[in-house]
mmCIF file of C-alpha atoms in Angstrom:
data_model
loop_
_atom_site.group_PDB
_atom_site.id
_atom_site.type_symbol
_atom_site.label_atom_id
_atom_site.label_comp_id
_atom_site.label_asym_id
_atom_site.label_seq_id
_atom_site.Cartn_x
_atom_site.Cartn_y
_atom_site.Cartn_z
ATOM 1 C CA UNK G 15 71.035 107.841 126.584
ATOM 2 C CA UNK G 16 74.003 109.623 126.797
ATOM 3 C CA UNK G 17 76.846 109.349 123.840
ATOM 4 C CA UNK G 18 80.549 109.679 124.562
ATOM 5 C CA UNK G 19 82.117 111.482 121.958
ATOM 6 C CA UNK G 20 85.508 112.716 120.284
ATOM 7 C CA UNK G 21 86.507 115.633 118.118
ATOM 8 C CA UNK G 22 87.944 114.371 114.940
ATOM 9 C CA UNK G 23 88.319 110.539 115.703
ATOM 10 C CA UNK G 24 85.851 109.458 111.815
ATOM 11 C CA UNK G 25 83.707 107.288 114.093
ATOM 12 C CA UNK G 26 82.098 109.489 116.526
ATOM 13 C CA UNK G 27 81.720 111.961 113.768
ATOM 14 C CA UNK G 28 79.762 109.247 111.823
ATOM 15 C CA UNK G 29 77.623 109.528 115.054
ATOM 16 C CA UNK G 30 77.010 113.515 115.456
ATOM 17 C CA UNK G 31 76.466 113.047 111.570
ATOM 18 C CA UNK G 32 73.959 111.191 111.647
ATOM 19 C CA UNK G 33 72.658 112.414 114.844
ATOM 20 C CA UNK G 34 71.928 116.077 112.904
ATOM 21 C CA UNK G 35 70.361 114.629 110.022
ATOM 22 C CA UNK G 36 67.851 113.408 112.283
ATOM 23 C CA UNK G 37 67.763 116.753 114.679
ATOM 24 C CA UNK G 38 68.718 114.566 117.642
ATOM 25 C CA UNK G 39 69.256 117.078 119.816
ATOM 26 C CA UNK G 40 68.083 115.965 123.019
ATOM 27 C CA UNK G 41 71.011 113.025 123.994
ATOM 28 C CA UNK G 42 73.743 114.030 126.529
ATOM 29 C CA UNK G 43 77.084 114.201 125.314
ATOM 30 C CA UNK G 44 80.262 113.080 127.125
ATOM 31 C CA UNK G 45 83.361 114.613 125.192
ATOM 32 C CA UNK G 46 86.406 112.251 125.969
ATOM 33 C CA UNK G 47 89.934 112.759 125.280
ATOM 34 C CA UNK G 48 92.027 110.110 123.586
ATOM 35 C CA UNK G 49 95.601 111.982 123.584
ATOM 36 C CA UNK G 50 95.149 112.196 127.377
ATOM 37 C CA UNK G 51 93.827 108.566 127.397
ATOM 38 C CA UNK G 52 90.227 109.652 128.603
ATOM 39 C CA UNK G 53 89.277 106.422 127.134
ATOM 40 C CA UNK G 54 91.161 103.722 128.643
ATOM 41 C CA UNK G 55 90.483 104.483 132.907
ATOM 42 C CA UNK G 56 88.868 102.094 134.758
ATOM 43 C CA UNK G 57 85.600 103.753 134.366
ATOM 44 C CA UNK G 58 85.154 103.834 131.402
ATOM 45 C CA UNK G 59 86.670 100.323 130.457
ATOM 46 C CA UNK G 60 84.239 99.057 133.266
ATOM 47 C CA UNK G 61 81.553 100.768 130.489
ATOM 48 C CA UNK G 62 82.905 99.448 127.335
ATOM 49 C CA UNK G 63 84.593 96.605 127.694
ATOM 50 C CA UNK G 64 87.332 98.003 124.664
ATOM 51 C CA UNK G 65 88.750 101.234 124.812
ATOM 52 C CA UNK G 66 87.328 102.469 121.876
ATOM 53 C CA UNK G 67 84.660 105.458 121.108
ATOM 54 C CA UNK G 68 81.643 106.381 120.513
ATOM 55 C CA UNK G 69 80.309 104.568 122.924
ATOM 56 C CA UNK G 70 76.560 104.467 123.576
ATOM 57 C CA UNK G 71 74.956 104.107 127.216
ATOM 58 C CA UNK G 72 71.044 102.930 127.182
ATOM 59 C CA UNK G 73 68.548 103.945 129.663
ATOM 60 C CA UNK G 74 69.511 100.375 130.872
ATOM 61 C CA UNK G 75 72.881 101.346 130.965
ATOM 62 C CA UNK G 76 73.838 98.997 128.869
ATOM 63 C CA UNK G 77 76.834 100.484 126.430
ATOM 64 C CA UNK G 78 77.143 99.961 122.685
ATOM 65 C CA UNK G 79 80.239 100.690 121.026
ATOM 66 C CA UNK G 80 80.544 100.555 117.084
ATOM 67 C CA UNK G 81 79.104 103.883 115.153
ATOM 68 C CA UNK G 82 77.106 101.582 112.530
ATOM 69 C CA UNK G 83 75.443 99.739 115.562
ATOM 70 C CA UNK G 84 75.002 103.223 117.763
ATOM 71 C CA UNK G 85 73.383 104.562 114.554
ATOM 72 C CA UNK G 86 70.819 101.857 113.572
ATOM 73 C CA UNK G 87 69.978 102.222 117.286
ATOM 74 C CA UNK G 88 69.262 105.579 117.392
ATOM 75 C CA UNK G 89 66.919 105.083 114.224
ATOM 76 C CA UNK G 90 64.940 103.025 115.984
ATOM 77 C CA UNK G 91 64.478 105.537 118.332
ATOM 78 C CA UNK G 92 64.290 108.589 116.165
ATOM 79 C CA UNK G 93 62.967 107.018 113.105
ATOM 80 C CA UNK G 94 62.998 110.038 110.287
ATOM 81 C CA UNK G 95 64.366 110.780 108.233
ATOM 82 C CA UNK G 96 65.073 107.338 107.497
ATOM 83 C CA UNK G 97 68.555 106.531 106.754
ATOM 84 C CA UNK G 98 69.143 102.547 106.673
ATOM 85 C CA UNK G 99 66.338 101.054 104.904
ATOM 86 C CA UNK G 100 62.163 101.792 104.813
ATOM 87 C CA UNK G 101 61.831 97.255 103.399
ATOM 88 C CA UNK G 102 63.968 94.653 104.117
ATOM 89 C CA UNK G 103 65.081 94.914 100.616
ATOM 90 C CA UNK G 104 65.745 98.861 101.232
ATOM 91 C CA UNK G 105 67.868 97.822 104.082
ATOM 92 C CA UNK G 106 69.761 95.275 102.348
ATOM 93 C CA UNK G 107 71.302 97.907 98.990
ATOM 94 C CA UNK G 108 71.839 99.980 101.595
ATOM 95 C CA UNK G 109 74.405 97.597 104.081
ATOM 96 C CA UNK G 110 75.641 96.270 101.055
ATOM 97 C CA UNK G 111 77.312 99.975 99.898
ATOM 98 C CA UNK G 112 77.564 101.039 103.804
ATOM 99 C CA UNK G 113 79.992 97.878 104.163
ATOM 100 C CA UNK G 114 81.619 98.387 100.602
ATOM 101 C CA UNK G 115 82.327 102.062 101.530
ATOM 102 C CA UNK G 116 83.448 100.825 104.164
ATOM 103 C CA UNK G 117 85.698 97.984 103.943
ATOM 104 C CA UNK G 118 87.106 98.825 100.768
ATOM 105 C CA UNK G 119 86.925 102.725 101.433
ATOM 106 C CA UNK G 120 86.826 103.854 104.403
ATOM 107 C CA UNK G 121 88.708 101.747 106.805
ATOM 108 C CA UNK G 122 91.986 101.969 104.540
ATOM 109 C CA UNK G 123 91.704 105.664 104.390
ATOM 110 C CA UNK G 124 91.660 105.729 108.124
ATOM 111 C CA UNK G 125 94.784 103.543 109.516
ATOM 112 C CA UNK G 126 96.182 105.526 106.458
ATOM 113 C CA UNK G 127 96.282 108.257 108.780
ATOM 114 C CA UNK G 128 96.764 106.597 111.815
ATOM 115 C CA UNK G 129 99.941 105.233 111.186
ATOM 116 C CA UNK G 130 101.546 108.583 109.034
ATOM 117 C CA UNK G 131 100.438 111.592 111.109
ATOM 118 C CA UNK G 132 102.383 112.538 113.940
ATOM 119 C CA UNK G 133 99.769 113.487 116.078
ATOM 120 C CA UNK G 134 98.245 110.058 116.157
ATOM 121 C CA UNK G 135 101.407 108.266 117.258
ATOM 122 C CA UNK G 136 100.148 108.335 121.010
ATOM 123 C CA UNK G 137 97.042 106.469 119.605
ATOM 124 C CA UNK G 138 98.848 103.079 117.382
ATOM 125 C CA UNK G 139 101.907 101.952 117.132
ATOM 126 C CA UNK G 140 102.411 103.153 113.771
ATOM 127 C CA UNK G 141 103.900 101.148 110.881
ATOM 128 C CA UNK G 142 105.256 103.173 107.745
ATOM 129 C CA UNK G 143 103.990 100.054 104.949
ATOM 130 C CA UNK G 144 100.666 99.285 106.580
ATOM 131 C CA UNK G 145 100.701 103.204 105.821
ATOM 132 C CA UNK G 146 101.109 103.124 101.961
ATOM 133 C CA UNK G 147 99.197 99.743 101.445
ATOM 134 C CA UNK G 148 95.993 100.720 102.745
ATOM 135 C CA UNK G 149 96.740 104.418 101.056
ATOM 136 C CA UNK G 150 97.079 102.607 98.272
ATOM 137 C CA UNK G 151 94.540 100.580 98.661
ATOM 138 C CA UNK G 152 91.907 103.017 99.791
ATOM 139 C CA UNK G 153 92.381 105.450 96.857
ATOM 140 C CA UNK G 154 92.171 102.465 94.288
ATOM 141 C CA UNK G 155 88.742 101.607 96.366
ATOM 142 C CA UNK G 156 87.299 105.407 94.976
ATOM 143 C CA UNK G 157 86.810 103.940 91.517
ATOM 144 C CA UNK G 158 84.575 101.581 92.955
ATOM 145 C CA UNK G 159 82.681 104.615 94.216
ATOM 146 C CA UNK G 160 83.109 107.292 91.355
ATOM 147 C CA UNK G 161 81.386 104.349 88.762
ATOM 148 C CA UNK G 162 78.494 104.079 91.571
ATOM 149 C CA UNK G 163 77.622 107.766 91.501
ATOM 150 C CA UNK G 164 78.063 107.802 87.898
ATOM 151 C CA UNK G 165 75.219 106.745 87.827
ATOM 152 C CA UNK G 166 72.664 107.790 91.559
ATOM 153 C CA UNK G 167 73.159 110.939 93.000
ATOM 154 C CA UNK G 168 73.733 108.489 96.284
ATOM 155 C CA UNK G 169 75.496 105.235 96.918
ATOM 156 C CA UNK G 170 72.323 103.656 97.391
ATOM 157 C CA UNK G 171 68.795 104.116 97.635
ATOM 158 C CA UNK G 172 68.481 107.007 95.383
ATOM 159 C CA UNK G 173 68.571 109.387 98.546
ATOM 160 C CA UNK G 174 71.481 110.389 101.399
ATOM 161 C CA UNK G 175 71.691 107.287 104.090
ATOM 162 C CA UNK G 176 74.284 105.671 106.879
ATOM 163 C CA UNK G 177 76.390 104.518 104.044
ATOM 164 C CA UNK G 178 77.305 108.444 102.415
ATOM 165 C CA UNK G 179 78.100 109.422 106.194
ATOM 166 C CA UNK G 180 80.383 106.603 106.437
ATOM 167 C CA UNK G 181 81.729 106.778 103.041
ATOM 168 C CA UNK G 182 82.608 110.859 102.855
ATOM 169 C CA UNK G 183 83.484 110.987 106.446
ATOM 170 C CA UNK G 184 86.291 108.248 105.137
ATOM 171 C CA UNK G 185 87.049 110.534 103.082
ATOM 172 C CA UNK G 186 87.962 113.706 105.240
ATOM 173 C CA UNK G 187 89.163 111.791 106.753
ATOM 174 C CA UNK G 188 91.871 111.599 104.751
ATOM 175 C CA UNK G 189 92.416 115.224 104.507
ATOM 176 C CA UNK G 190 94.764 115.512 108.102
ATOM 177 C CA UNK G 191 96.908 113.718 105.776
ATOM 178 C CA UNK G 192 96.052 115.651 102.465
ATOM 179 C CA UNK G 193 95.141 112.001 100.925
ATOM 180 C CA UNK G 194 92.081 113.009 98.662
ATOM 181 C CA UNK G 195 90.284 111.831 95.956
ATOM 182 C CA UNK G 196 91.884 111.863 93.025
ATOM 183 C CA UNK G 197 90.718 115.312 90.277
ATOM 184 C CA UNK G 198 89.594 113.176 87.369
ATOM 185 C CA UNK G 199 87.338 111.118 89.834
ATOM 186 C CA UNK G 200 84.240 114.122 88.759
ATOM 187 C CA UNK G 201 81.360 111.654 90.173
ATOM 188 C CA UNK G 202 83.594 111.382 93.536
ATOM 189 C CA UNK G 203 84.246 115.179 93.271
ATOM 190 C CA UNK G 204 80.576 116.418 92.962
ATOM 191 C CA UNK G 205 78.808 113.712 95.740
ATOM 192 C CA UNK G 206 81.835 115.008 97.762
ATOM 193 C CA UNK G 207 80.926 119.143 97.828
ATOM 194 C CA UNK G 208 77.348 117.902 98.443
ATOM 195 C CA UNK G 209 77.565 115.972 101.372
ATOM 196 C CA UNK G 210 80.687 119.146 102.984
ATOM 197 C CA UNK G 211 77.857 121.443 102.294
ATOM 198 C CA UNK G 212 75.242 119.354 104.148
ATOM 199 C CA UNK G 213 75.289 121.631 107.514
ATOM 200 C CA UNK G 214 75.253 118.222 109.570
ATOM 201 C CA UNK G 215 79.108 118.530 107.958
ATOM 202 C CA UNK G 216 80.149 120.617 110.406
ATOM 203 C CA UNK G 217 78.280 118.724 113.783
ATOM 204 C CA UNK G 218 80.903 118.905 116.274
ATOM 205 C CA UNK G 219 84.002 119.644 114.275
ATOM 206 C CA UNK G 220 87.027 121.872 115.294
ATOM 207 C CA UNK G 221 86.067 125.301 114.043
ATOM 208 C CA UNK G 222 88.901 126.200 111.601
ATOM 209 C CA UNK G 223 92.020 128.106 113.313
ATOM 210 C CA UNK E 13 65.738 84.089 95.128
ATOM 211 C CA UNK E 14 69.365 82.569 94.010
ATOM 212 C CA UNK E 15 72.590 81.923 95.916
ATOM 213 C CA UNK E 16 75.918 82.658 94.028
ATOM 214 C CA UNK E 17 78.702 80.379 96.640
ATOM 215 C CA UNK E 18 81.617 79.299 96.376
ATOM 216 C CA UNK E 19 83.774 76.686 98.976
ATOM 217 C CA UNK E 20 86.385 77.441 101.369
ATOM 218 C CA UNK E 21 86.174 81.111 100.931
ATOM 219 C CA UNK E 22 84.955 82.159 104.371
ATOM 220 C CA UNK E 23 82.343 84.889 103.328
ATOM 221 C CA UNK E 24 79.835 82.777 101.611
ATOM 222 C CA UNK E 25 80.196 80.254 104.258
ATOM 223 C CA UNK E 26 78.678 82.339 106.578
ATOM 224 C CA UNK E 27 75.477 82.655 104.465
ATOM 225 C CA UNK E 28 76.176 78.658 104.117
ATOM 226 C CA UNK E 29 75.660 78.382 108.195
ATOM 227 C CA UNK E 30 73.494 80.813 108.678
ATOM 228 C CA UNK E 31 71.265 79.238 105.997
ATOM 229 C CA UNK E 32 71.417 76.072 107.765
ATOM 230 C CA UNK E 33 71.080 77.343 111.451
ATOM 231 C CA UNK E 34 67.375 78.540 110.064
ATOM 232 C CA UNK E 35 66.680 75.226 107.849
ATOM 233 C CA UNK E 36 66.760 77.678 104.656
ATOM 234 C CA UNK E 37 67.098 74.681 101.749
ATOM 235 C CA UNK E 38 64.642 76.423 99.479
ATOM 236 C CA UNK E 39 66.353 78.707 97.891
ATOM 237 C CA UNK E 40 68.446 77.717 94.341
ATOM 238 C CA UNK E 41 72.759 77.816 94.677
ATOM 239 C CA UNK E 42 74.812 78.876 92.035
ATOM 240 C CA UNK E 43 78.463 77.329 93.106
ATOM 241 C CA UNK E 44 81.377 79.712 91.517
ATOM 242 C CA UNK E 45 85.192 78.235 91.007
ATOM 243 C CA UNK E 46 87.290 81.630 91.892
ATOM 244 C CA UNK E 47 90.246 79.860 90.623
ATOM 245 C CA UNK E 48 88.229 80.094 87.192
ATOM 246 C CA UNK E 49 87.811 83.428 87.960
ATOM 247 C CA UNK E 50 84.159 83.070 87.644
ATOM 248 C CA UNK E 51 83.518 85.304 89.920
ATOM 249 C CA UNK E 52 84.805 88.130 87.217
ATOM 250 C CA UNK E 53 82.418 87.063 83.708
ATOM 251 C CA UNK E 54 80.625 90.307 82.146
ATOM 252 C CA UNK E 55 77.663 88.146 82.934
ATOM 253 C CA UNK E 56 78.316 87.959 87.170
ATOM 254 C CA UNK E 57 79.354 91.726 87.466
ATOM 255 C CA UNK E 58 76.508 92.862 85.141
ATOM 256 C CA UNK E 59 74.666 91.440 88.168
ATOM 257 C CA UNK E 60 76.702 92.236 91.315
ATOM 258 C CA UNK E 61 78.953 95.614 89.846
ATOM 259 C CA UNK E 62 82.354 94.025 91.990
ATOM 260 C CA UNK E 63 83.750 90.330 92.153
ATOM 261 C CA UNK E 64 82.384 89.565 94.760
ATOM 262 C CA UNK E 65 81.069 86.114 96.269
ATOM 263 C CA UNK E 66 78.450 85.877 97.884
ATOM 264 C CA UNK E 67 75.809 87.221 96.390
ATOM 265 C CA UNK E 68 71.882 87.244 96.375
ATOM 266 C CA UNK E 69 69.590 87.480 93.955
ATOM 267 C CA UNK E 70 66.463 88.674 94.899
ATOM 268 C CA UNK E 71 63.129 87.907 92.784
ATOM 269 C CA UNK E 72 63.178 92.057 91.938
ATOM 270 C CA UNK E 73 66.101 90.969 89.961
ATOM 271 C CA UNK E 74 68.116 93.196 92.493
ATOM 272 C CA UNK E 75 71.509 91.881 93.296
ATOM 273 C CA UNK E 76 73.203 91.691 97.172
ATOM 274 C CA UNK E 77 76.596 90.845 97.774
ATOM 275 C CA UNK E 78 78.318 91.706 101.184
ATOM 276 C CA UNK E 79 77.096 88.378 103.342
ATOM 277 C CA UNK E 80 76.106 90.624 106.475
ATOM 278 C CA UNK E 81 73.812 92.376 104.150
ATOM 279 C CA UNK E 82 72.679 89.385 102.991
ATOM 280 C CA UNK E 83 71.875 87.188 106.069
ATOM 281 C CA UNK E 84 69.906 90.720 107.756
ATOM 282 C CA UNK E 85 67.422 90.579 104.440
ATOM 283 C CA UNK E 86 67.139 86.777 104.657
ATOM 284 C CA UNK E 87 66.169 86.904 108.795
ATOM 285 C CA UNK E 88 63.296 89.224 107.631
ATOM 286 C CA UNK E 89 62.059 86.671 104.997
ATOM 287 C CA UNK E 90 62.902 83.142 107.806
ATOM 288 C CA UNK E 91 62.359 84.732 111.076
ATOM 289 C CA UNK E 92 63.214 81.622 112.785
ATOM 290 C CA UNK E 93 65.651 81.727 114.999
ATOM 291 C CA UNK E 94 66.433 84.830 115.376
ATOM 292 C CA UNK E 95 69.822 85.493 114.473
ATOM 293 C CA UNK E 96 70.168 89.294 114.860
ATOM 294 C CA UNK E 97 68.237 90.648 117.556
ATOM 295 C CA UNK E 98 64.614 90.634 118.402
ATOM 296 C CA UNK E 99 64.351 94.350 120.777
ATOM 297 C CA UNK E 100 66.633 97.255 119.033
ATOM 298 C CA UNK E 101 68.524 97.078 122.664
ATOM 299 C CA UNK E 102 69.657 93.255 121.420
ATOM 300 C CA UNK E 103 69.588 94.370 117.639
ATOM 301 C CA UNK E 104 72.312 96.898 118.557
ATOM 302 C CA UNK E 105 74.522 94.615 121.111
ATOM 303 C CA UNK E 106 74.372 91.373 118.422
ATOM 304 C CA UNK E 107 75.306 93.961 115.615
ATOM 305 C CA UNK E 108 78.715 95.625 118.387
ATOM 306 C CA UNK E 109 79.312 91.614 119.052
ATOM 307 C CA UNK E 110 78.734 91.451 115.139
ATOM 308 C CA UNK E 111 81.266 94.178 114.579
ATOM 309 C CA UNK E 112 84.247 93.439 117.189
ATOM 310 C CA UNK E 113 84.244 89.818 115.705
ATOM 311 C CA UNK E 114 84.609 90.562 112.047
ATOM 312 C CA UNK E 115 86.881 93.569 112.251
ATOM 313 C CA UNK E 116 89.147 92.393 115.574
ATOM 314 C CA UNK E 117 89.640 88.573 114.651
ATOM 315 C CA UNK E 118 87.892 87.380 111.072
ATOM 316 C CA UNK E 119 88.945 90.333 108.688
ATOM 317 C CA UNK E 120 92.852 90.085 110.328
ATOM 318 C CA UNK E 121 92.216 86.226 110.413
ATOM 319 C CA UNK E 122 91.416 86.011 106.659
ATOM 320 C CA UNK E 123 93.706 88.679 105.350
ATOM 321 C CA UNK E 124 96.285 86.571 107.330
ATOM 322 C CA UNK E 125 95.544 83.379 105.366
ATOM 323 C CA UNK E 126 95.554 85.713 101.646
ATOM 324 C CA UNK E 127 98.610 86.652 101.887
ATOM 325 C CA UNK E 128 100.079 83.477 103.140
ATOM 326 C CA UNK E 129 98.530 80.320 101.450
ATOM 327 C CA UNK E 130 100.160 79.901 98.285
ATOM 328 C CA UNK E 131 96.654 78.356 96.360
ATOM 329 C CA UNK E 132 95.395 81.779 97.043
ATOM 330 C CA UNK E 133 98.263 83.522 95.112
ATOM 331 C CA UNK E 134 96.072 83.704 91.684
ATOM 332 C CA UNK E 135 93.669 86.186 94.269
ATOM 333 C CA UNK E 136 95.299 88.284 95.778
ATOM 334 C CA UNK E 137 99.348 89.886 95.936
ATOM 335 C CA UNK E 138 100.578 88.214 98.794
ATOM 336 C CA UNK E 139 102.296 90.647 100.677
ATOM 337 C CA UNK E 140 103.997 89.117 103.746
ATOM 338 C CA UNK E 141 103.955 91.996 106.237
ATOM 339 C CA UNK E 142 101.026 92.090 105.572
ATOM 340 C CA UNK E 143 100.384 88.481 106.425
ATOM 341 C CA UNK E 144 102.022 88.751 109.677
ATOM 342 C CA UNK E 145 100.923 92.513 110.565
ATOM 343 C CA UNK E 146 97.500 90.841 110.365
ATOM 344 C CA UNK E 147 98.277 87.773 111.894
ATOM 345 C CA UNK E 148 99.558 88.942 114.943
ATOM 346 C CA UNK E 149 96.598 91.208 115.096
ATOM 347 C CA UNK E 150 93.979 88.602 115.084
ATOM 348 C CA UNK E 151 95.930 86.443 117.780
ATOM 349 C CA UNK E 152 96.128 89.561 120.278
ATOM 350 C CA UNK E 153 91.842 90.129 119.712
ATOM 351 C CA UNK E 154 90.773 86.290 120.934
ATOM 352 C CA UNK E 155 91.828 87.957 123.721
ATOM 353 C CA UNK E 156 88.910 90.289 123.459
ATOM 354 C CA UNK E 157 86.305 87.125 122.313
ATOM 355 C CA UNK E 158 88.210 85.042 125.255
ATOM 356 C CA UNK E 159 87.047 87.527 128.165
ATOM 357 C CA UNK E 160 83.954 87.819 126.597
ATOM 358 C CA UNK E 161 83.432 84.188 126.402
ATOM 359 C CA UNK E 162 84.870 83.921 130.092
ATOM 360 C CA UNK E 163 81.529 85.647 131.230
ATOM 361 C CA UNK E 164 78.739 84.171 128.300
ATOM 362 C CA UNK E 165 78.597 81.334 126.597
ATOM 363 C CA UNK E 166 77.934 83.232 123.488
ATOM 364 C CA UNK E 167 79.180 86.690 122.107
ATOM 365 C CA UNK E 168 75.861 87.842 122.260
ATOM 366 C CA UNK E 169 72.266 88.226 123.528
ATOM 367 C CA UNK E 170 72.783 84.830 125.424
ATOM 368 C CA UNK E 171 71.756 82.465 122.426
ATOM 369 C CA UNK E 172 73.755 81.463 119.482
ATOM 370 C CA UNK E 173 73.592 84.935 116.210
ATOM 371 C CA UNK E 174 75.283 86.457 113.618
ATOM 372 C CA UNK E 175 78.101 87.196 116.060
ATOM 373 C CA UNK E 176 78.957 84.134 116.781
ATOM 374 C CA UNK E 177 79.003 83.162 112.980
ATOM 375 C CA UNK E 178 81.474 85.601 111.796
ATOM 376 C CA UNK E 179 83.814 84.981 114.798
ATOM 377 C CA UNK E 180 83.701 81.415 114.602
ATOM 378 C CA UNK E 181 84.054 81.599 110.729
ATOM 379 C CA UNK E 182 86.960 83.799 110.481
ATOM 380 C CA UNK E 183 88.540 82.293 113.170
ATOM 381 C CA UNK E 184 88.333 78.517 111.642
ATOM 382 C CA UNK E 185 89.355 79.765 108.159
ATOM 383 C CA UNK E 186 92.675 80.464 110.082
ATOM 384 C CA UNK E 187 93.327 76.874 109.973
ATOM 385 C CA UNK E 188 94.040 76.676 106.291
ATOM 386 C CA UNK E 189 97.673 78.142 107.445
ATOM 387 C CA UNK E 190 97.826 76.678 110.715
ATOM 388 C CA UNK E 191 96.524 79.872 112.777
ATOM 389 C CA UNK E 192 94.310 78.984 115.818
ATOM 390 C CA UNK E 193 93.582 80.428 118.722
ATOM 391 C CA UNK E 194 97.021 79.941 121.639
ATOM 392 C CA UNK E 195 94.915 76.662 123.905
ATOM 393 C CA UNK E 196 95.649 79.115 127.411
ATOM 394 C CA UNK E 197 92.393 80.913 125.567
ATOM 395 C CA UNK E 198 90.325 78.521 127.173
ATOM 396 C CA UNK E 199 86.901 80.426 127.054
ATOM 397 C CA UNK E 200 87.597 80.687 123.390
ATOM 398 C CA UNK E 201 88.186 76.926 122.852
ATOM 399 C CA UNK E 202 84.974 75.627 124.750
ATOM 400 C CA UNK E 203 83.465 78.361 122.320
ATOM 401 C CA UNK E 204 84.833 76.954 119.254
ATOM 402 C CA UNK E 205 84.106 73.266 120.202
ATOM 403 C CA UNK E 206 80.378 73.807 120.212
ATOM 404 C CA UNK E 207 80.639 76.049 117.438
ATOM 405 C CA UNK E 208 82.022 73.120 115.618
ATOM 406 C CA UNK E 209 79.789 70.332 116.539
ATOM 407 C CA UNK E 210 76.504 73.168 115.152
ATOM 408 C CA UNK E 211 75.285 70.540 111.699
ATOM 409 C CA UNK E 212 75.712 73.596 110.611
ATOM 410 C CA UNK E 213 79.431 74.384 110.518
ATOM 411 C CA UNK E 214 78.981 71.261 107.484
ATOM 412 C CA UNK E 215 76.884 73.200 104.977
ATOM 413 C CA UNK E 216 78.512 72.981 102.144
ATOM 414 C CA UNK E 217 82.134 72.383 103.455
ATOM 415 C CA UNK E 218 84.140 70.006 100.946
ATOM 416 C CA UNK E 219 84.265 66.472 102.441
ATOM 417 C CA UNK E 220 87.573 65.560 104.273
ATOM 418 C CA UNK E 221 89.631 63.786 101.710
#
């Protein structure tokens, strides 16, 4: 297998974090520079169909994009520690929280950054109204995570799962534009500190200058 | 099990369609009126945590929201016909196309409708800029589906899967505001006609006046 990766962007970071939690270190990683358009070359598009990173090339040549689909496939090959659920019931609760985290928090945060940060103008026709709308929506939705984390240490299943990875990576991407949880969300703050302290938080991240 | 459902909205329709493809008819269905706020009562929120429909109450009392999580759980209980994949490789391709369909087409179409249709003003603070942005994005992304459907009868795995259900239900919701694929997307048109002709397309839908 071969993973097409890029630093900084949140979706590839989900996969690197997931691999680090499982100790996966035997997959070849190819690093692409998005600002140089290395995800838009004819060779890359012939593999993936869309200019999306990350992508996982399977042994039969099939290329999978979409970070959560990639992680679920990796779970089938590297089952421990379990991050997607051991029973259908647990899998359903984890998927529910993964989707809530993604659609209510991670996607709005990501759109807020992409439509705001000057360095990303090469990747997106930036629209200030879309930026503000999404930043406000993401911040509002953090209250849902805070309520959940008031009653549980992790978002689902009583342990770290893909849901926490998706939520935290989205949240942490907001730091690029200083979009961060308000301090009164103390349960989010406790959980975010626990996430940031995990060794997987550093996987493939640029070293601070 | 008990399914909390509502007519017209696209996410509940995904689940009804999925159940109809599998012939599931032994789950109690409770129909909620969203305009009357029946998804915001203290009793409902105590079950689901969020005012989201659909929700599936499992036999142990756990409530699952998020249509794709509900469908994946139902697949574990009613395995045939398979709609999520038989092998990890097939599951990954189906999930990739489900996510592409959802994020590139179904969600923009849904947001376009919610921010435009006068009857939905009770559910959403409507924002014309968000409406137009999403309608344009959804229409652009249809070209990706058309390219895919030029090379394959269905979006993934050579048969109808959850990816087709998510894509078509999103697309069909656009009819409420006459947001529909341009006729030059002939492969989308052929596939949409095949989807509309399936008996599951009518599952729980209001009868035409």
